[in-house]
Amino acid sequence: MPELPSLFDAHLHPEALSDQDLESMRFFGVQRVLVVAHHFPEPSSKALLNHFDDLVGRQLPRLDRLGIRAYAALGVHPRCIPRRGLSEVLSRLPDYFQGGRVVALGETGLHAGGEEEEEAFLEQLALARRLKLRVVVHTPLQDKERHTRRILALLRASGVLPSRVLVDHATGRTVSAILGCGHWAGLTLHPEALKAERAVALVRKLGSERLVLNSDAGDGAGDILGLARLARLLAKANLSERIVRRVGYENAERFFQITA
């Protein structure tokens, strides 16, 4: 059996995964992950802060214990905007960026769209600009092209440096626009988002520059071995080890500025 490539899963929700799931990911090459703040029913400012505390205080050590070096992105998902207390949550966010394990703000962005989501997105972008943070941006499954266009317009207006933004869940119809604006693009290997064969075609067409892979495992019917399958398909497609290493590991390391 050929040696498995090292993989960095740049979007994971481990709180919904078992230790066995995570051990399987590690066995098939996942060495690093980014744990990303998620959405849940009936969000409040207190529940959001408890969620952040759980990710940093429980999930990161849990992944470390299972042999996966983990980092986090914390932010208010567009499906998780509290009715009251958003400003309280945002005022507490900077405290989490001490210590080097929280490396980005996210995931933020748009889901259904509308004034409330846009205001919460822009407030978080203003915070990211002030603190010079990396940002992970959610794009929805439904009506993705229209929402992505609006997200790119809001990003332009925000003043955040394009190179500090990863626009996630990109597809063949949105990835070129994302890269063309100077952002990084996340390719999500998920049954409802992007099939591995399509991702291979995109890497073959676009190359490896500013493309980052993830599974989004833990959010619905994900595939914990999605990255491992894609790495194998990339190799079978005669793409070089260097390209596989870049999209599967090094690009995420570069974007999130992880050096150790």
Coordinates of C-alpha atoms in Angstrom, one line a residue:
M1 CA 0.0 0.0 0.0
P2 CA 1.5 3.4 -1.0
E3 CA 2.3 5.9 1.7
L4 CA -0.7 8.1 2.5
P5 CA -0.2 11.9 2.0
S6 CA -0.4 14.2 5.0
L7 CA -3.8 16.0 5.0
F8 CA -5.1 19.2 6.6
D9 CA -8.9 19.2 6.8
A10 CA -9.7 22.9 6.8
H11 CA -13.3 22.7 8.0
L12 CA -14.5 20.2 10.6
H13 CA -17.2 20.0 13.2
P14 CA -15.8 17.4 15.6
E15 CA -18.5 17.8 18.3
A16 CA -20.8 15.8 16.0
L17 CA -18.2 13.0 15.3
S18 CA -17.2 10.1 17.5
D19 CA -13.7 9.3 18.6
Q20 CA -13.8 6.4 16.1
D21 CA -14.6 8.7 13.3
L22 CA -11.7 11.0 14.2
E23 CA -9.3 8.0 14.6
S24 CA -10.3 6.8 11.1
M25 CA -9.5 10.3 9.7
R26 CA -6.1 10.2 11.4
F27 CA -5.4 6.7 10.1
F28 CA -6.1 7.8 6.5
G29 CA -3.8 10.8 6.7
V30 CA -5.5 13.7 8.4
Q31 CA -2.8 15.2 10.6
R32 CA -4.3 18.7 11.1
V33 CA -7.8 20.2 11.2
L34 CA -9.5 23.5 11.5
V35 CA -12.5 23.3 13.9
V36 CA -15.1 25.8 12.8
A37 CA -17.9 27.4 14.8
H38 CA -21.2 26.1 13.7
H39 CA -24.9 26.7 13.9
F40 CA -27.5 25.3 16.3
P41 CA -31.2 25.8 17.2
E42 CA -32.3 28.9 19.2
P43 CA -28.9 30.7 19.5
S44 CA -28.4 33.2 22.2
S45 CA -25.3 35.2 23.1
K46 CA -24.7 32.9 26.1
A47 CA -25.1 29.7 24.0
L48 CA -22.7 31.1 21.4
L49 CA -20.0 31.8 23.9
N50 CA -20.6 28.4 25.5
H51 CA -20.1 26.9 22.0
F52 CA -16.8 28.8 21.5
D53 CA -15.7 27.6 25.0
D54 CA -16.5 24.0 24.1
L55 CA -14.6 24.1 20.8
V56 CA -11.5 25.6 22.4
G57 CA -11.6 24.0 25.8
R58 CA -12.9 20.5 24.9
Q59 CA -12.7 19.8 21.2
L60 CA -9.2 21.0 20.5
P61 CA -7.7 19.0 23.4
R62 CA -9.8 16.0 22.3
L63 CA -8.4 16.1 18.8
D64 CA -4.9 16.5 20.1
R65 CA -5.4 13.4 22.3
L66 CA -6.4 11.4 19.2
G67 CA -3.3 12.4 17.4
I68 CA -4.7 15.3 15.2
R69 CA -3.3 18.8 15.7
A70 CA -6.3 21.1 15.8
Y71 CA -6.9 24.8 15.4
A72 CA -10.1 26.8 15.5
A73 CA -12.1 29.5 13.7
L74 CA -14.7 31.3 15.8
G75 CA -17.4 33.5 14.6
V76 CA -21.2 33.9 14.2
H77 CA -22.6 31.7 11.5
P78 CA -25.4 33.4 9.4
R79 CA -27.8 30.7 10.7
C80 CA -26.8 31.4 14.3
I81 CA -27.3 35.1 14.7
P82 CA -28.8 35.8 18.2
R83 CA -31.9 38.0 18.4
R84 CA -30.1 40.0 21.1
G85 CA -26.5 40.2 22.2
L86 CA -24.5 40.0 19.0
S87 CA -22.4 43.0 20.1
E88 CA -21.6 41.2 23.4
V89 CA -20.4 38.1 21.4
L90 CA -18.3 40.2 19.1
S91 CA -16.8 42.1 22.0
R92 CA -15.7 38.8 23.6
L93 CA -14.2 37.3 20.4
P94 CA -10.8 39.0 20.5
D95 CA -10.1 37.2 23.9
Y96 CA -10.1 33.9 22.1
F97 CA -7.3 34.8 19.7
Q98 CA -4.7 34.7 22.5
G99 CA -2.5 31.6 22.5
G100 CA -2.3 30.8 18.8
R101 CA -4.9 28.0 18.6
V102 CA -7.7 30.2 17.3
V103 CA -6.4 31.3 13.8
A104 CA -9.4 32.7 12.0
L105 CA -12.8 34.4 12.4
G106 CA -15.6 32.2 11.0
E107 CA -17.5 30.9 9.7
T108 CA -19.4 34.0 8.8
G109 CA -21.1 35.0 5.6
L110 CA -24.6 34.7 4.1
H111 CA -27.0 31.8 4.1
A112 CA -30.6 33.0 3.2
G113 CA -29.4 36.6 2.7
G114 CA -31.2 39.7 3.9
E115 CA -30.4 42.7 6.0
E116 CA -29.8 40.9 9.3
E117 CA -27.3 38.5 7.9
E118 CA -25.5 41.2 5.9
E119 CA -25.2 43.5 9.0
A120 CA -23.8 40.6 11.1
F121 CA -21.4 39.7 8.3
L122 CA -20.2 43.3 7.9
E123 CA -19.8 43.7 11.7
Q124 CA -17.6 40.6 11.8
L125 CA -15.6 41.8 8.8
A126 CA -15.0 45.1 10.5
L127 CA -13.6 43.2 13.6
A128 CA -11.4 41.1 11.3
R129 CA -10.1 44.2 9.6
R130 CA -9.3 45.9 12.9
L131 CA -7.5 42.8 14.3
K132 CA -6.0 41.7 11.0
L133 CA -7.6 38.3 11.2
R134 CA -8.0 35.6 8.7
V135 CA -11.7 35.0 7.8
V136 CA -13.6 31.8 6.8
V137 CA -16.7 32.7 4.8
H138 CA -19.7 30.4 4.4
T139 CA -21.6 30.2 1.1
P140 CA -24.9 28.4 1.1
L141 CA -25.9 25.3 -0.9
Q142 CA -29.1 26.9 -2.3
D143 CA -28.8 29.8 -4.8
K144 CA -25.0 29.7 -4.3
E145 CA -24.0 31.8 -7.3
R146 CA -26.3 34.8 -6.4
H147 CA -25.2 34.7 -2.7
T148 CA -21.5 34.4 -3.7
R149 CA -21.8 37.4 -5.9
R150 CA -23.3 39.4 -3.0
I151 CA -20.6 38.1 -0.6
L152 CA -17.8 39.1 -2.9
A153 CA -19.4 42.6 -3.2
L154 CA -19.6 42.9 0.6
L155 CA -16.0 41.7 1.0
R156 CA -14.9 44.4 -1.4
A157 CA -16.7 47.1 0.5
S158 CA -15.4 45.8 3.9
G159 CA -11.7 46.8 3.3
V160 CA -10.5 43.4 4.5
L161 CA -7.4 42.4 2.5
P162 CA -8.6 39.7 -0.1
S163 CA -5.6 37.5 0.8
R164 CA -6.9 37.2 4.3
V165 CA -10.3 35.7 3.2
L166 CA -11.1 32.1 2.4
V167 CA -14.5 31.8 0.7
D168 CA -15.7 28.3 1.5
H169 CA -17.8 25.6 -0.2
A170 CA -16.8 26.9 -3.7
T171 CA -18.0 25.0 -6.8
G172 CA -17.1 25.0 -10.4
R173 CA -19.5 27.9 -11.0
T174 CA -18.1 30.1 -8.2
V175 CA -14.4 29.2 -7.7
S176 CA -13.1 31.4 -10.6
A177 CA -14.9 34.5 -9.4
I178 CA -13.6 33.9 -5.8
L179 CA -10.0 33.4 -7.0
G180 CA -10.3 36.4 -9.4
C181 CA -11.1 38.7 -6.5
G182 CA -7.8 37.6 -4.8
H183 CA -9.4 35.4 -2.1
W184 CA -8.6 31.8 -1.3
A185 CA -11.3 29.2 -2.2
G186 CA -12.4 26.2 -0.1
L187 CA -13.4 23.1 -1.9
T188 CA -15.7 21.0 0.3
L189 CA -15.7 17.3 -0.3
H190 CA -19.3 16.7 0.8
P191 CA -22.1 14.5 -0.8
E192 CA -24.3 17.6 -1.0
A193 CA -21.6 20.0 -2.2
L194 CA -18.8 18.8 -4.4
K195 CA -18.0 15.3 -5.6
A196 CA -14.4 14.1 -5.5
E197 CA -14.3 13.6 -9.3
R198 CA -15.4 17.2 -9.9
A199 CA -12.8 18.5 -7.4
V200 CA -10.1 16.6 -9.4
A201 CA -11.3 18.3 -12.6
L202 CA -11.1 21.7 -10.9
V203 CA -7.6 21.2 -9.5
R204 CA -6.5 20.0 -13.0
K205 CA -8.0 23.1 -14.6
L206 CA -7.0 25.7 -12.0
G207 CA -3.8 24.3 -10.5
S208 CA -3.1 24.4 -6.8
E209 CA -2.8 28.2 -6.1
R210 CA -5.0 29.4 -3.2
L211 CA -7.2 26.2 -3.2
V212 CA -7.8 24.6 0.2
L213 CA -9.6 21.3 0.8
N214 CA -12.0 20.3 3.6
S215 CA -14.7 17.8 4.4
D216 CA -17.2 19.8 6.5
A217 CA -17.6 16.5 8.3
G218 CA -20.0 16.7 11.3
D219 CA -22.5 18.8 9.4
G220 CA -25.1 16.3 8.1
A221 CA -24.2 13.5 5.8
G222 CA -20.5 14.2 5.4
D223 CA -17.7 11.9 4.4
I224 CA -14.9 11.6 7.0
L225 CA -12.7 10.0 4.3
G226 CA -13.5 12.6 1.6
L227 CA -10.0 14.1 1.6
A228 CA -8.3 10.8 1.6
R229 CA -10.4 9.7 -1.4
L230 CA -9.6 12.9 -3.2
A231 CA -5.9 12.6 -2.6
R232 CA -5.9 9.1 -4.1
L233 CA -7.9 10.3 -7.1
L234 CA -5.6 13.2 -7.7
A235 CA -2.6 10.8 -7.7
K236 CA -4.5 8.4 -10.1
A237 CA -5.1 11.4 -12.4
N238 CA -1.3 11.8 -12.7
L239 CA -1.2 15.1 -10.8
S240 CA 2.1 15.6 -9.1
E241 CA 2.9 14.9 -5.5
R242 CA 3.7 18.5 -5.2
I243 CA 0.2 19.6 -6.2
V244 CA -1.5 17.0 -4.0
R245 CA 0.7 18.2 -1.1
R246 CA -0.2 21.8 -1.7
V247 CA -4.0 21.5 -2.0
G248 CA -4.2 18.8 0.7
Y249 CA -2.0 20.3 3.3
E250 CA 0.4 23.2 2.6
N251 CA -2.1 25.8 1.3
A252 CA -4.2 25.5 4.5
E253 CA -1.0 25.9 6.6
R254 CA 0.0 28.9 4.6
F255 CA -3.4 30.6 4.7
F256 CA -3.9 30.1 8.5
Q257 CA -0.2 31.0 9.1
I258 CA 0.5 27.9 11.0
T259 CA 4.2 27.3 11.5
A260 CA 4.4 24.7 14.2

